[in-house]
Tab-separated table of C-alpha atoms and ligand atoms in Angstrom:
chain	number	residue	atom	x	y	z
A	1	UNK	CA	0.000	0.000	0.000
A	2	UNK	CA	1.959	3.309	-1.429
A	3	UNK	CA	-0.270	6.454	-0.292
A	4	UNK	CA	-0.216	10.030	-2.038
A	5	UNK	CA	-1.842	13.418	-1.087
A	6	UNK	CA	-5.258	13.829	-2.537
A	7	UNK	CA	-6.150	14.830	-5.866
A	8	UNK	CA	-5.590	19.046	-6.199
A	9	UNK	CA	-3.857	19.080	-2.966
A	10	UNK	CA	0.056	19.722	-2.612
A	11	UNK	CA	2.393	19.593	0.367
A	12	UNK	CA	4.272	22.343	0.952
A	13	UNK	CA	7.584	21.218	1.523
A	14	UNK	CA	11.117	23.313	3.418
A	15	UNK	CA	12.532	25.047	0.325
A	16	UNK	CA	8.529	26.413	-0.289
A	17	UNK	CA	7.257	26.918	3.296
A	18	UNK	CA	10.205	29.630	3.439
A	19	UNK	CA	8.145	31.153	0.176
A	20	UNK	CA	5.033	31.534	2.320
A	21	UNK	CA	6.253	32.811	5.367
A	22	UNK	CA	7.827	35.563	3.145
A	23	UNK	CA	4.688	35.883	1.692
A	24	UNK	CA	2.667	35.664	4.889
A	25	UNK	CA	4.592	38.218	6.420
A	26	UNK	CA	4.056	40.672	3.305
A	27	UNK	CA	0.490	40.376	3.792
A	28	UNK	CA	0.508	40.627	7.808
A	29	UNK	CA	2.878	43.888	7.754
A	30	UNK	CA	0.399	45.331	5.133
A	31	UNK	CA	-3.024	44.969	7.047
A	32	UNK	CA	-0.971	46.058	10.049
A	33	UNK	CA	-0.506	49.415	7.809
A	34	UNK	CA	-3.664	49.521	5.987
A	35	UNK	CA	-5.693	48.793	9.386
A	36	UNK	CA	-7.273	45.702	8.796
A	37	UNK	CA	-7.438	43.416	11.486
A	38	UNK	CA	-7.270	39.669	11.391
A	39	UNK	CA	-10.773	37.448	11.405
A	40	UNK	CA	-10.322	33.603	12.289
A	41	UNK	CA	-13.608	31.816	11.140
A	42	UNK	CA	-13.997	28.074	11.304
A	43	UNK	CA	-12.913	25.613	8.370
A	44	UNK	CA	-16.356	24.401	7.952
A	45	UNK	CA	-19.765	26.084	8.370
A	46	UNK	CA	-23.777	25.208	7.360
A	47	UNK	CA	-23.996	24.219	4.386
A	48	UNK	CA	-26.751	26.431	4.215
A	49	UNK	CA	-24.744	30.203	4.679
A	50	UNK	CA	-22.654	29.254	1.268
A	51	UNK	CA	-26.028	28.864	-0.481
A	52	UNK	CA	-27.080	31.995	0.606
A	53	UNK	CA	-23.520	34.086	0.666
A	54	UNK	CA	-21.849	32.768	-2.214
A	55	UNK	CA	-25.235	31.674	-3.972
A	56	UNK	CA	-27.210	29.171	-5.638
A	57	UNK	CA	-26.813	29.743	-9.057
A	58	UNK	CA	-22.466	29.865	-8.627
A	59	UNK	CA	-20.229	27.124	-10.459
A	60	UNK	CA	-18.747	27.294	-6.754
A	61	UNK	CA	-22.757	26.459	-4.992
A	62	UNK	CA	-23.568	23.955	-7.688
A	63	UNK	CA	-20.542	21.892	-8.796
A	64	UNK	CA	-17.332	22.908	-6.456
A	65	UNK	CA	-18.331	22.099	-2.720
A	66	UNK	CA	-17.219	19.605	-0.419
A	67	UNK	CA	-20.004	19.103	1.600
A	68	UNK	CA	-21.338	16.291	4.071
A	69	UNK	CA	-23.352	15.065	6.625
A	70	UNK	CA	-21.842	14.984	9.940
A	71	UNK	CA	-22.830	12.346	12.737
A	72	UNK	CA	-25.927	15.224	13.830
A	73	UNK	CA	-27.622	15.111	10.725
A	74	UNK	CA	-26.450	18.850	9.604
A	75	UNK	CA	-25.491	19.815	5.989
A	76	UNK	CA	-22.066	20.854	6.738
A	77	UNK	CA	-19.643	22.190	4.142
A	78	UNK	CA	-15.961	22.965	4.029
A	79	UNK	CA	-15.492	26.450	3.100
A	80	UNK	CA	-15.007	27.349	-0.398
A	81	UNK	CA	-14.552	31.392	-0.043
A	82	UNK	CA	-14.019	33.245	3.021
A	83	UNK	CA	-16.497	36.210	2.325
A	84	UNK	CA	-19.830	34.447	3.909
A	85	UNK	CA	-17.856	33.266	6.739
A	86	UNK	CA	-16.929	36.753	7.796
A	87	UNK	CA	-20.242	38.237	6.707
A	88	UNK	CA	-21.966	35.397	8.745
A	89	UNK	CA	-19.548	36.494	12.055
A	90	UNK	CA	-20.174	40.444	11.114
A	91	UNK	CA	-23.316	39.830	11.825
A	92	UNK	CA	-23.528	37.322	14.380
A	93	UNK	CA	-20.930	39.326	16.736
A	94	UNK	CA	-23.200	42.518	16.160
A	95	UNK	CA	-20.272	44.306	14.877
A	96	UNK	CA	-22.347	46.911	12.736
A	97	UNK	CA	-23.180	48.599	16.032
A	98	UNK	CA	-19.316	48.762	16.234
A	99	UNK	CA	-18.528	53.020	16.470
A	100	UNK	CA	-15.780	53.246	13.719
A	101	UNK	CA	-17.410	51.454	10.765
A	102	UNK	CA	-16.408	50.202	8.282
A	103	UNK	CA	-15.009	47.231	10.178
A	104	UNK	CA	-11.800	46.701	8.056
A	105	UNK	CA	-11.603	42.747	8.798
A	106	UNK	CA	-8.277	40.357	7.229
A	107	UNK	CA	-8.402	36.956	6.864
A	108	UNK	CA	-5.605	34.304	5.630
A	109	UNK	CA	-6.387	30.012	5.272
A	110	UNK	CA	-7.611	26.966	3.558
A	111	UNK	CA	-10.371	26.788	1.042
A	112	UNK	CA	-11.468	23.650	-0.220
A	113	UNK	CA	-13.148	23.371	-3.563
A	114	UNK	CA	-13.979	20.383	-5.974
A	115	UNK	CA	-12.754	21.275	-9.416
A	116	UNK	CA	-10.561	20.158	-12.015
A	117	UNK	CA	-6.884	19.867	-11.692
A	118	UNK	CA	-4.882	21.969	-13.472
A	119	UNK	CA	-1.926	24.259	-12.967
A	120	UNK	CA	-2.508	27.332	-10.575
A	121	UNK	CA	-6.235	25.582	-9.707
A	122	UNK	CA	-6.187	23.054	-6.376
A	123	UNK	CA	-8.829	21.495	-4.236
A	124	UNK	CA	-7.383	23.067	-1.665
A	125	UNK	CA	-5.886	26.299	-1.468
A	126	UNK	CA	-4.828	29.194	0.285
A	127	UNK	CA	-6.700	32.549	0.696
A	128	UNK	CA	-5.945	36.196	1.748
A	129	UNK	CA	-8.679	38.300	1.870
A	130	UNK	CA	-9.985	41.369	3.787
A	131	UNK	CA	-13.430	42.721	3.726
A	132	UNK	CA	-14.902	46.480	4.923
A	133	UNK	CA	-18.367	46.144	5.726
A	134	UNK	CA	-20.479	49.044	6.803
A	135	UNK	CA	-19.108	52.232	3.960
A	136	UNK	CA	-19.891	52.979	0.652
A	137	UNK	CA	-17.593	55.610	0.540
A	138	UNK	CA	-16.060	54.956	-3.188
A	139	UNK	CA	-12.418	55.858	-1.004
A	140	UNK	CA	-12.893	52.530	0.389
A	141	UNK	CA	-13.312	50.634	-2.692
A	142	UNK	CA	-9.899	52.397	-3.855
A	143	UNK	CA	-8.173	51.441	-0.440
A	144	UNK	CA	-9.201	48.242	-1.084
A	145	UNK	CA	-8.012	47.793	-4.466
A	146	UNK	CA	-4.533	49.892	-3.696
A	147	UNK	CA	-3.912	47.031	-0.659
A	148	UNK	CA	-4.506	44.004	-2.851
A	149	UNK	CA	-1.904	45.706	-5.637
A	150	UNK	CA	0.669	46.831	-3.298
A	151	UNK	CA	0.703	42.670	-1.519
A	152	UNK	CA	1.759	42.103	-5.780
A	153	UNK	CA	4.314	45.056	-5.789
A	154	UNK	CA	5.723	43.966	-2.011
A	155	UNK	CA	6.591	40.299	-3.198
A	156	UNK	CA	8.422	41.580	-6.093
A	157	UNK	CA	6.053	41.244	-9.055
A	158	UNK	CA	5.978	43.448	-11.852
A	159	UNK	CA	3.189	42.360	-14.405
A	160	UNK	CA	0.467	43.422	-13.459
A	161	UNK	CA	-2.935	44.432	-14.563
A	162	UNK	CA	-5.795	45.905	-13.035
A	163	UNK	CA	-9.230	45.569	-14.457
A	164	UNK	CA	-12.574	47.273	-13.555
A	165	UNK	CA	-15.770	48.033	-13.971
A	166	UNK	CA	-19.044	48.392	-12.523
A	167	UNK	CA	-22.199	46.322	-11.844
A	168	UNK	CA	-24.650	49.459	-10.869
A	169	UNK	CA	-26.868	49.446	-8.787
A	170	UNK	CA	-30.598	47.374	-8.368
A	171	UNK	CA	-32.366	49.083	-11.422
A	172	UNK	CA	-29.103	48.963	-13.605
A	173	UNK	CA	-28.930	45.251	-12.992
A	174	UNK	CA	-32.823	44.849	-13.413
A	175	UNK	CA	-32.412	46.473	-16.507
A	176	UNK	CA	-29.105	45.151	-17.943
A	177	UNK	CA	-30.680	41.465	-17.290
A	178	UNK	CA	-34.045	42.338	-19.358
A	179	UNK	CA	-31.423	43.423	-22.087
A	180	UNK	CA	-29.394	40.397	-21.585
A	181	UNK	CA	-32.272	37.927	-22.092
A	182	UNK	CA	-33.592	39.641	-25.344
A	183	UNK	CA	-29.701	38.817	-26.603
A	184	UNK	CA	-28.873	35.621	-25.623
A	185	UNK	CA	-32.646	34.037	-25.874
A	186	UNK	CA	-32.880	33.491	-29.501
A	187	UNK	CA	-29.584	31.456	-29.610
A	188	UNK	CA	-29.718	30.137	-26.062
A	189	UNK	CA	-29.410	26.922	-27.747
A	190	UNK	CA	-26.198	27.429	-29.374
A	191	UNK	CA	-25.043	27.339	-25.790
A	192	UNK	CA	-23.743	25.080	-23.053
A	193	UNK	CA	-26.478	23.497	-20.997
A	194	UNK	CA	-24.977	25.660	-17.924
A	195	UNK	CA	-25.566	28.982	-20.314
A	196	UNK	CA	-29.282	27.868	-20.740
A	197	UNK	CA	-30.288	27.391	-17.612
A	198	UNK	CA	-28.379	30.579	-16.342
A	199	UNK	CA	-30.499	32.743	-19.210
A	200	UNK	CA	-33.481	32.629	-16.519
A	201	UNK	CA	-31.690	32.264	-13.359
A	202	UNK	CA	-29.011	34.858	-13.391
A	203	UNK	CA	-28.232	35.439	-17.370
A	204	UNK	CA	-25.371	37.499	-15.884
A	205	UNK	CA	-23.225	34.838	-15.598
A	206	UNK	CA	-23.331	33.887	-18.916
A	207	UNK	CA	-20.942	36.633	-19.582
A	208	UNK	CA	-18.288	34.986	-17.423
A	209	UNK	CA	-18.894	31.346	-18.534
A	210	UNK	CA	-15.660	29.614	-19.567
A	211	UNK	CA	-17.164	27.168	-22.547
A	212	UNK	CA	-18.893	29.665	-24.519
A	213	UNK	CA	-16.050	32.566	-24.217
A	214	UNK	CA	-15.424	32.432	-28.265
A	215	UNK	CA	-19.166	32.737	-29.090
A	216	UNK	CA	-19.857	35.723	-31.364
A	217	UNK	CA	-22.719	37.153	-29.324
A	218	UNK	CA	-20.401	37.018	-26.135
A	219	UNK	CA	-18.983	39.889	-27.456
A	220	UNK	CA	-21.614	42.200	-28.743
A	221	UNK	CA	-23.094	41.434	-25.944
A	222	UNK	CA	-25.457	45.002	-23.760
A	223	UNK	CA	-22.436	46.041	-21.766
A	224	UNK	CA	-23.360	47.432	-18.090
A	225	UNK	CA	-21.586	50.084	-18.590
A	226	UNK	CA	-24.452	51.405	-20.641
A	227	UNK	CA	-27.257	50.865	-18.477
A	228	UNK	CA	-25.530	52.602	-15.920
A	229	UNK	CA	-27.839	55.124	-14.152
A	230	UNK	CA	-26.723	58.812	-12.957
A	231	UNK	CA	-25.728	57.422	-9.673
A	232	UNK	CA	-23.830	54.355	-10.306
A	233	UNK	CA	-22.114	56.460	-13.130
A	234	UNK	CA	-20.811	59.128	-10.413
A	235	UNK	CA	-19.908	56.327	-8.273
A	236	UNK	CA	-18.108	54.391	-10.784
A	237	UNK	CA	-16.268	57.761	-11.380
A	238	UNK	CA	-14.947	58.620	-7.825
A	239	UNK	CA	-13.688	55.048	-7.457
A	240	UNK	CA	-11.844	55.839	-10.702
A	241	UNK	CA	-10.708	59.083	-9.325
A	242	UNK	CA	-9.299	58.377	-5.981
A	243	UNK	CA	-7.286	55.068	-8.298
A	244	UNK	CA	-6.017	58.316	-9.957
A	245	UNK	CA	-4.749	59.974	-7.144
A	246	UNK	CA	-3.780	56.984	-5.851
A	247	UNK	CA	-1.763	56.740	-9.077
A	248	UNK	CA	-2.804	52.785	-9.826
A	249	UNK	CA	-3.509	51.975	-13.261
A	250	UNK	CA	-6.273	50.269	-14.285
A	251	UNK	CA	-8.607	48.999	-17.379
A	252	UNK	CA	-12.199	49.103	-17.728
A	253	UNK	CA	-13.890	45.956	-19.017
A	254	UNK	CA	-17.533	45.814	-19.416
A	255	UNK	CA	-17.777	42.388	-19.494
A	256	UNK	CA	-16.274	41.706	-16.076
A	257	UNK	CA	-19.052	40.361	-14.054
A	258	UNK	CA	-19.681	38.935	-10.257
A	259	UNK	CA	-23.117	37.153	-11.287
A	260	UNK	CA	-24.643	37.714	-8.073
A	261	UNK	CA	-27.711	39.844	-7.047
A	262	UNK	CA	-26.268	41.428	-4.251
A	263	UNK	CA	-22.801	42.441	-5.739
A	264	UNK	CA	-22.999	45.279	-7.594
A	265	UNK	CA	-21.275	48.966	-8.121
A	266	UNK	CA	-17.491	48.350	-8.210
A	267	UNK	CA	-15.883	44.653	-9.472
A	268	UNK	CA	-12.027	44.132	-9.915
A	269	UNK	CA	-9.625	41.905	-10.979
A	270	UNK	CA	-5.995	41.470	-10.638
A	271	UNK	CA	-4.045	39.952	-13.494
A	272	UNK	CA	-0.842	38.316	-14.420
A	273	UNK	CA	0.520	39.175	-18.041
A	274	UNK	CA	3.693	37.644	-17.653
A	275	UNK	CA	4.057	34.855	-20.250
A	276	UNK	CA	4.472	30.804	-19.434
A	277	UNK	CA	1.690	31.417	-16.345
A	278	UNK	CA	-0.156	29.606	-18.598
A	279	UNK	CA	-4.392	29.611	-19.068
A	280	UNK	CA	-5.013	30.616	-15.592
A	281	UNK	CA	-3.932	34.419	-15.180
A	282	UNK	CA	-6.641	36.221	-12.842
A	283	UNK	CA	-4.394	36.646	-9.207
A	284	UNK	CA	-7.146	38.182	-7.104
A	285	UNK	CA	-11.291	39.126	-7.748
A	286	UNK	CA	-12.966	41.276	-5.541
A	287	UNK	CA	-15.703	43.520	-5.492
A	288	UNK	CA	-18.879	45.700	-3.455
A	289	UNK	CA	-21.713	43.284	-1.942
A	290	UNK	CA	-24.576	46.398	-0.839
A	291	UNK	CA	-27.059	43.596	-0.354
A	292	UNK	CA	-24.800	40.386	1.471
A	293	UNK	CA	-25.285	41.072	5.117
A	294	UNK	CA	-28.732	41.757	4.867
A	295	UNK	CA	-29.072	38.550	3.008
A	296	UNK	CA	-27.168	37.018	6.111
A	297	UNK	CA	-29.670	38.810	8.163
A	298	UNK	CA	-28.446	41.954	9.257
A	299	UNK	CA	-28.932	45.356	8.860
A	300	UNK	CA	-28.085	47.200	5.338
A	301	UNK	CA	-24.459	47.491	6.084
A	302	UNK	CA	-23.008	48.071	2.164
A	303	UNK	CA	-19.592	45.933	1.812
A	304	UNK	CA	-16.368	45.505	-0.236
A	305	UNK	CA	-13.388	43.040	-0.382
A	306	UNK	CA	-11.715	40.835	-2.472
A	307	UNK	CA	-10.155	37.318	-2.287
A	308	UNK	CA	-6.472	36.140	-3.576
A	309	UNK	CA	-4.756	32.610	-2.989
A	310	UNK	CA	-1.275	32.809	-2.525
A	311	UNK	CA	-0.615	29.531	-4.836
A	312	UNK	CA	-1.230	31.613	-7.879
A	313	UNK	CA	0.942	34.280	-6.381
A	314	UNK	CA	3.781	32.190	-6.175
A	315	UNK	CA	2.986	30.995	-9.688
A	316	UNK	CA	3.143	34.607	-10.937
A	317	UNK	CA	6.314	35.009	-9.104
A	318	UNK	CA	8.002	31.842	-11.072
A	319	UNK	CA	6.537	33.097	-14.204
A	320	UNK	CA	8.581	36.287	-14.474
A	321	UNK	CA	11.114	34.283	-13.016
A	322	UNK	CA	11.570	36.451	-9.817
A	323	UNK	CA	13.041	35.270	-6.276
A	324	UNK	CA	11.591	35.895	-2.905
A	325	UNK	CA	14.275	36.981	-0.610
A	326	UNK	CA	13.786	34.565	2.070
A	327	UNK	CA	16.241	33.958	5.077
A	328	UNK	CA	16.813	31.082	6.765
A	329	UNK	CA	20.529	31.441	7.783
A	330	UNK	CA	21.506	28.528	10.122
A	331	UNK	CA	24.069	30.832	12.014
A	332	UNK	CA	26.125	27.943	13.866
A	333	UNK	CA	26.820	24.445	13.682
A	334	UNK	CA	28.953	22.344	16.442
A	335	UNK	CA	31.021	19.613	15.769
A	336	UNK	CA	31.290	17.646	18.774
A	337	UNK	CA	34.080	14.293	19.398
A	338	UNK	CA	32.876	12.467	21.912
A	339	UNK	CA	30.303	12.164	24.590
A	340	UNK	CA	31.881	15.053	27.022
A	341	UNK	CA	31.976	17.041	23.527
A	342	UNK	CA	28.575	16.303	22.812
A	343	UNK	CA	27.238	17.451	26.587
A	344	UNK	CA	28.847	20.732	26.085
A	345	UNK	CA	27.361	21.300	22.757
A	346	UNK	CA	23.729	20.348	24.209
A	347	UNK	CA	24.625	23.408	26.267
A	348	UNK	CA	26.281	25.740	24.485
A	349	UNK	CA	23.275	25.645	21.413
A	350	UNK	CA	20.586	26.088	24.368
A	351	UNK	CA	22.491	29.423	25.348
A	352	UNK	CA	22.877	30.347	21.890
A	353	UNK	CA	19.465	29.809	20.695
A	354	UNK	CA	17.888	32.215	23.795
A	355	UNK	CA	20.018	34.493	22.520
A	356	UNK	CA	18.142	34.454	19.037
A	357	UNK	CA	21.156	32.760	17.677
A	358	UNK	CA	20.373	29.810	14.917
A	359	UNK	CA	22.655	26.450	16.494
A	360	UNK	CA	22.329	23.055	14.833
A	361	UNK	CA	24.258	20.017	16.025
A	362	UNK	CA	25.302	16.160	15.173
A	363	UNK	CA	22.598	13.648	16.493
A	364	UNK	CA	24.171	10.801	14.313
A	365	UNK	CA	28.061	10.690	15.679
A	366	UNK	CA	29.151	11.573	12.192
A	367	UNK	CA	32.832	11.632	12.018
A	368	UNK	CA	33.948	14.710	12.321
A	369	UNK	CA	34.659	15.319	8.594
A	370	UNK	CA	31.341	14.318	8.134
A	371	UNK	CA	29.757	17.057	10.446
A	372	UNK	CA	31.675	19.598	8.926
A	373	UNK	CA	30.116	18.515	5.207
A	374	UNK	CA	26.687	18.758	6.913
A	375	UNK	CA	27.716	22.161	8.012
A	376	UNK	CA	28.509	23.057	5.169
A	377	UNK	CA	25.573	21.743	3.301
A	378	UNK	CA	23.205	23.447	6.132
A	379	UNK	CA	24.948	27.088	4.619
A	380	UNK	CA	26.057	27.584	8.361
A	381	UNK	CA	28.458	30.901	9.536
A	382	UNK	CA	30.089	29.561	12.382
A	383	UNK	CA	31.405	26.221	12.498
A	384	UNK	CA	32.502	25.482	16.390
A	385	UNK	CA	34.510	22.825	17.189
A	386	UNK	CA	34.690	20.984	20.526
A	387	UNK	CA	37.705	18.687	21.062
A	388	UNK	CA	39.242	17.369	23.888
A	389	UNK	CA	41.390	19.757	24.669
A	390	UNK	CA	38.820	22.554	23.576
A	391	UNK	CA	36.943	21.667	26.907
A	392	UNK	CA	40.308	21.281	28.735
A	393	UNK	CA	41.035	24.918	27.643
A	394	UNK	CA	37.445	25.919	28.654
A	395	UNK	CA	37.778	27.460	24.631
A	396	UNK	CA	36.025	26.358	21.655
A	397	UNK	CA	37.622	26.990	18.051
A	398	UNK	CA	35.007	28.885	15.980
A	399	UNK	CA	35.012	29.103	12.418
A	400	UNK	CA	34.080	31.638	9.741
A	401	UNK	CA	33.014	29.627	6.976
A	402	UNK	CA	33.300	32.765	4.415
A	403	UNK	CA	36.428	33.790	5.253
A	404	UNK	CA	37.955	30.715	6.545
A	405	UNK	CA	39.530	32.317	9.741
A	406	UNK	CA	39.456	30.575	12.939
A	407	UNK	CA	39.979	32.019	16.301
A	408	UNK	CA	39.999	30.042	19.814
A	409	UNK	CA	37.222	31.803	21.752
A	410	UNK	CA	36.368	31.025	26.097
A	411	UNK	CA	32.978	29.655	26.143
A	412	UNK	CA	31.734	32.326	28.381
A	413	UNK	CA	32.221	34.831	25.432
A	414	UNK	CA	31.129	32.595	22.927
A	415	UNK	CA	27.555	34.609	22.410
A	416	UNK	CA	29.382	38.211	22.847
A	417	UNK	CA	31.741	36.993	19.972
A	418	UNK	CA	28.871	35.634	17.918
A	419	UNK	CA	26.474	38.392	17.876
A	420	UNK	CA	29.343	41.256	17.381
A	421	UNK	CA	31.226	39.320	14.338
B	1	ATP	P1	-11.612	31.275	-11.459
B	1	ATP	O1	-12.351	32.046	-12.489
B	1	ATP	O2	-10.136	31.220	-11.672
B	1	ATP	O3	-12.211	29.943	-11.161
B	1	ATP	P2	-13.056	32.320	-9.235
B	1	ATP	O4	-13.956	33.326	-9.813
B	1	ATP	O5	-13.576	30.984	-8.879
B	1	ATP	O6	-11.743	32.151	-10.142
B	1	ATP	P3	-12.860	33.664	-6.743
B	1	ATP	O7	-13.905	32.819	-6.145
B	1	ATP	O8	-13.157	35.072	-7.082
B	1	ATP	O9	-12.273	32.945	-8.026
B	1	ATP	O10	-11.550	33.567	-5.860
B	1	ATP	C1	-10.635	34.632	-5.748
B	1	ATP	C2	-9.232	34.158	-5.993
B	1	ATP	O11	-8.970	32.925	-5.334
B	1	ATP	C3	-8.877	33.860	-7.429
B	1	ATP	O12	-8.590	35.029	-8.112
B	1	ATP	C4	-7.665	32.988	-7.263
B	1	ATP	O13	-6.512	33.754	-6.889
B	1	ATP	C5	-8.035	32.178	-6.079
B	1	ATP	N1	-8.586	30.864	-6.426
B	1	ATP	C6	-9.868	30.550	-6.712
B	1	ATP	N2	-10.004	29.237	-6.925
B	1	ATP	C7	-8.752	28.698	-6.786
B	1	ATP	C8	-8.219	27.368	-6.866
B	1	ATP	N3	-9.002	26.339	-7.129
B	1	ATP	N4	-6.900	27.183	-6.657
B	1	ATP	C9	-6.093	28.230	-6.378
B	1	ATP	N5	-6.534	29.498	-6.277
B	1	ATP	C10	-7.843	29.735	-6.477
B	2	MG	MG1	-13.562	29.161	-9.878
């Protein structure tokens, strides 16, 4: 019996993990500037909130959940997205009567999905998201948007495209749809079965479906843009104009859609255009939900946020061929002869490593020529050597591996000498 990890999933191996911390820590530093504080929801929720928060007519609601019965008798699901979840604990923690709204919320962990394996596209994966419920202050959107683009320009990457538009408001959509059935209805049959049944439920979505992308009407399709009402148009505008000021670039697309009834106003995506990423190149979609948390039972409290995994991050990062600059310096490592040796060495890495300092040792009794080739594999500074008459001398020879100078040093100034060469 030979077992692997599941289908879509990966282990994340030392040589990666490194990656992600660096990654991780980009992300934490910037919500620590941009003021969004971290939410931790559970893995799994009712089955039920995803229907409702993500929705029923979604490729994610229909086709990509993992869901299950547990030993109760509940529908439970693992979560695909992490916007419900925080909507759901928004609501349930009464944090609309919260004085400073929005509440500027982070999040960062597993989402679990059942799709088809392909590069940049796993069953499970890693989100970063933050959300800001309770403004529709177009400034927000723009924060928003400017904190998801500088996480890109932090780890390094370089291209990068923005691309917006907006879904109006109620009456645009209302409007837009009527305009979209007339279109679509007389060759509804020229589509996928998904396409047809989405021309009554929410023919919005037929815009973003990934079979019929190459159909003529696709493109001539009514853009939203033009349905766009006085309001939606100014708001559209201001978002625009505080990007601007912000100095982020960005394209407008008319056709980019979040099929939803409560999304509307402002939708974004992030975009890799460096070449070899392959078919997959959208890095991060986000957008404004007006109508989510009163769908999740609370009061009107209009939202925005958006949603990256840090898989396709990395994947960017490879594809223009650019390094993180991750440390993981192993600072010392002590060769030890014998037993007495080896008891001083247990001691000497415990003060060490209080002192911050990174100490590895020999827990196979390598010959010493072998512990120095581990040393050297490990990339360590220091090599320290403990010999017999190293502990008679109450010394220990340390080693600069760079410049090959070695310098007997008393134990008792063995961290001094460390942290001040
Ligand atoms: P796609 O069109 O690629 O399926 P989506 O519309 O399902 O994307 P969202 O639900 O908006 O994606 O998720 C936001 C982000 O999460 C995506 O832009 C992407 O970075 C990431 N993401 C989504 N699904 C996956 C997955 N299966 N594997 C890795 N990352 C994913
Ligand atoms: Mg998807």
């Amino acid at each position: 019996m030979s077992f692997k990890v599941p289908r879509g999933t990966q282990d994340i191996l030392p040589g990666q993990t490194e990656k992600w911390q660096k990654v991780e820590e980009i992300i934490r530093h910037l919500c620590h500037v941009y003021r969004y504080q971290e939410i931790r929801t559970p893995i799994f929720e009712s089955t039920e909130l995803f229907q409702r928060g993500v929705g029923d007519t979604t490729d994610i609601v229909q086709k990509e959940m993992y869901t299950f019965e547990d030993r109760g008798g509940r529908s439970i699901t693992l979560r695909p997205e992490g916007t419900a979840s925080v909507v759901r604990s928004y609501v349930e923690h009464k944090m609309f009567g919260q004085p400073d709204q929005p509440v500027k919320l982070s999040y960062m962990g597993p989402m679990f999905r059942y799709e088809r394996q392909q590069a940049g596209r796993y069953r499970q994966f890693v989100q970063f998201g933050v959300e800001a419920i309770g403004s529709k202050d177009p400034a927000i959107d723009a924060e928003v948007i400017a904190l998801a683009m500088n996480v890109y320009a932090a780890a390094g990457l370089k291209d990068i495209k923005l691309v917006i538009n907006s879904l109006g408001d109620h009456e645009v959509r209302t409007k837009h749809r009527e305009a979209l059935v007339k279109h679509f209805e007389p060759h509804i049959h020229e589509f996928c079965p998904d396409c047809q049944s989405r021309l009554k439920k929410n023919p919005l979505r037929i815009l973003d479906c990934k079979m019929d992308r190459e159909h003529p009407l696709m493109a001539t399709a009514p853009a939203l843009t033009d349905y766009l009402n006085e309001g939606s148009a100014s708001y559209f505008d201001q978002v625009k104009n505080y990007l601007d000021i912000l100095g982020i670039s960005y394209e407008v697309d008319p056709n980019l859609v979040r099929g939803l009834d409560y999304y509307n106003h402002t939708t974004f995506e992030i975009m890799s255009t460096a070449e070899g990423l392959g078919a997959i190149t959208t890095l991060c979609g986000g957008g404004r939900y007006n109508g989510l948390v009163e769908e999740i039972g609370g009061p009107e409290s209009p939202g925005i946020g958006f949603a990256m995994s840090i898989e396709r991050l990395l994947l960017a990062l490879e594809a223009e061929g650019k390094e993180l600059n991750t440390e993981n310096q192993l600072d010392v490592f002590i060769v030890t002869m014998d037993a007495d040796s080896k008891r001083k060495a247990v001691e000497l890495a415990s003060s060490f490593r209080a002192k911050g300092i990174s100490t590895e040792i020999d827990y196979s009794n390598r010959k010493m020529k072998a512990q120095m080739k581990a040393a050297d594999r490990q990339g360590a500074k220091w090599v320290i050597v403990l010999g017999e008459q190293e502990l008679a001398e109450n010394v220990a020879s340390v080693k600069n591996m760079e410049s090959g100078n070695q310098e007997k040093i008393p134990f008792h100034d063995l961290v001094n000498y460390l942290q001040t060469h």
